[in-house]
């Protein structure tokens, strides 16, 4: 079976709670992470061997990433979700998906 290659946008508290679920899933492989905190990136890289990016757009350009898990602060969900969609990635976004109905509509339109 082919593994889903996962990139994580944001390595703060929100992503840490769900990372164990991904880690324990034999069908998922961590391939990349993006965060502005170099210590979190170093720790993630040491634990997973995944590539590190200091911004989400560069991670979304990575052709090895199939799906982006958006776990950045709520006010960045729309921007990061749209970046991932623009680069042809599947997206799993933490709740709330957006901080306004207009932004949620933008995400839905981009996903369609």
CSV table of C-alpha atoms in Angstrom, one decimal:
chain,number,residue,atom,x,y,z
A,1,UNK,CA,0.0,0.0,0.0
A,2,UNK,CA,1.2,3.5,-0.8
A,3,UNK,CA,1.6,5.8,2.2
A,4,UNK,CA,0.1,9.2,2.4
A,5,UNK,CA,3.0,11.8,2.5
A,6,UNK,CA,2.1,14.4,5.2
A,7,UNK,CA,3.4,17.9,5.7
A,8,UNK,CA,2.5,19.8,8.8
A,9,UNK,CA,2.0,23.5,8.9
A,10,UNK,CA,2.6,24.6,12.5
A,11,UNK,CA,4.3,22.5,15.1
A,12,UNK,CA,2.7,24.1,18.2
A,13,UNK,CA,0.4,22.6,20.7
A,14,UNK,CA,-2.5,21.9,18.3
A,15,UNK,CA,-0.4,19.7,16.0
A,16,UNK,CA,1.3,17.9,18.8
A,17,UNK,CA,-2.0,16.4,20.0
A,18,UNK,CA,-2.8,14.9,16.6
A,19,UNK,CA,0.8,13.9,15.5
A,20,UNK,CA,0.7,10.7,17.6
A,21,UNK,CA,-2.4,9.6,15.7
A,22,UNK,CA,-0.5,10.2,12.4
A,23,UNK,CA,2.7,8.6,13.8
A,24,UNK,CA,0.8,5.4,14.8
A,25,UNK,CA,-0.9,5.1,11.4
A,26,UNK,CA,1.1,2.8,9.1
A,27,UNK,CA,-0.4,4.5,6.1
A,28,UNK,CA,1.0,7.9,6.9
A,29,UNK,CA,4.6,9.1,6.5
A,30,UNK,CA,5.8,12.5,7.8
A,31,UNK,CA,7.8,14.1,5.0
A,32,UNK,CA,7.8,17.8,5.9
A,33,UNK,CA,7.0,20.5,8.5
A,34,UNK,CA,6.8,24.2,8.4
A,35,UNK,CA,7.1,26.5,11.4
A,36,UNK,CA,8.8,29.8,12.3
A,37,UNK,CA,10.4,28.2,15.4
A,38,UNK,CA,13.7,26.6,14.4
A,39,UNK,CA,13.9,24.6,17.7
A,40,UNK,CA,10.5,23.0,16.9
A,41,UNK,CA,11.7,22.2,13.4
A,42,UNK,CA,14.9,20.7,14.6
A,43,UNK,CA,13.1,18.5,17.2
A,44,UNK,CA,10.5,17.4,14.5
A,45,UNK,CA,13.3,16.6,12.1
A,46,UNK,CA,15.3,14.6,14.7
A,47,UNK,CA,12.1,12.6,15.6
A,48,UNK,CA,10.9,11.9,12.0
A,49,UNK,CA,13.7,12.6,9.5
A,50,UNK,CA,11.3,14.9,7.7
A,51,UNK,CA,12.3,18.0,5.8
A,52,UNK,CA,12.0,21.4,7.6
A,53,UNK,CA,10.7,24.7,6.1
A,54,UNK,CA,10.6,28.1,7.8
A,55,UNK,CA,7.4,29.0,5.8
A,56,UNK,CA,4.3,27.2,4.7
A,57,UNK,CA,4.5,28.2,1.1
A,58,UNK,CA,7.9,26.6,0.6
A,59,UNK,CA,6.6,23.4,2.2
A,60,UNK,CA,3.5,23.5,-0.1
A,61,UNK,CA,5.9,23.6,-3.1
A,62,UNK,CA,7.5,20.3,-2.1
A,63,UNK,CA,6.3,17.8,-4.7
A,64,UNK,CA,6.7,15.0,-2.1
A,65,UNK,CA,3.9,16.4,0.1
A,66,UNK,CA,0.5,14.8,-0.7
A,67,UNK,CA,-1.5,16.4,2.1
A,68,UNK,CA,-1.0,19.4,4.4
A,69,UNK,CA,-2.3,19.4,7.9
A,70,UNK,CA,-2.9,23.1,8.8
A,71,UNK,CA,-2.3,23.5,12.6
A,72,UNK,CA,-1.1,27.1,12.6
A,73,UNK,CA,-2.9,29.8,14.7
A,74,UNK,CA,-6.6,30.3,13.7
A,75,UNK,CA,-6.1,33.6,12.0
A,76,UNK,CA,-3.6,31.9,9.6
A,77,UNK,CA,-5.9,29.0,8.6
A,78,UNK,CA,-7.3,30.6,5.6
A,79,UNK,CA,-4.0,31.8,4.2
A,80,UNK,CA,-2.3,28.5,4.7
A,81,UNK,CA,-5.2,26.4,3.5
A,82,UNK,CA,-5.4,28.4,0.3
A,83,UNK,CA,-1.6,28.1,-0.2
A,84,UNK,CA,-1.9,24.4,0.1
A,85,UNK,CA,-4.8,24.2,-2.3
A,86,UNK,CA,-3.1,26.5,-4.8
A,87,UNK,CA,-0.2,24.0,-4.9
A,88,UNK,CA,-2.5,21.0,-5.5
A,89,UNK,CA,-2.4,19.6,-2.0
A,90,UNK,CA,-5.1,17.9,-0.1
A,91,UNK,CA,-5.8,19.7,3.2
A,92,UNK,CA,-6.7,18.8,6.7
A,93,UNK,CA,-7.3,22.1,8.6
A,94,UNK,CA,-7.8,22.4,12.3
A,95,UNK,CA,-11.0,24.0,13.5
A,96,UNK,CA,-12.1,26.6,12.9
A,97,UNK,CA,-11.3,26.3,9.2
A,98,UNK,CA,-11.6,30.1,9.0
A,99,UNK,CA,-12.4,33.1,11.2
A,100,UNK,CA,-15.1,34.4,9.0
A,101,UNK,CA,-17.9,33.1,6.7
A,102,UNK,CA,-16.3,34.9,3.8
A,103,UNK,CA,-13.0,33.2,4.3
A,104,UNK,CA,-14.7,29.8,4.7
A,105,UNK,CA,-16.5,30.4,1.4
A,106,UNK,CA,-13.1,31.3,-0.2
A,107,UNK,CA,-11.7,28.0,1.0
A,108,UNK,CA,-14.7,26.0,-0.2
A,109,UNK,CA,-14.5,27.6,-3.6
A,110,UNK,CA,-10.8,26.9,-3.9
A,111,UNK,CA,-11.2,23.3,-2.9
A,112,UNK,CA,-13.9,22.8,-5.5
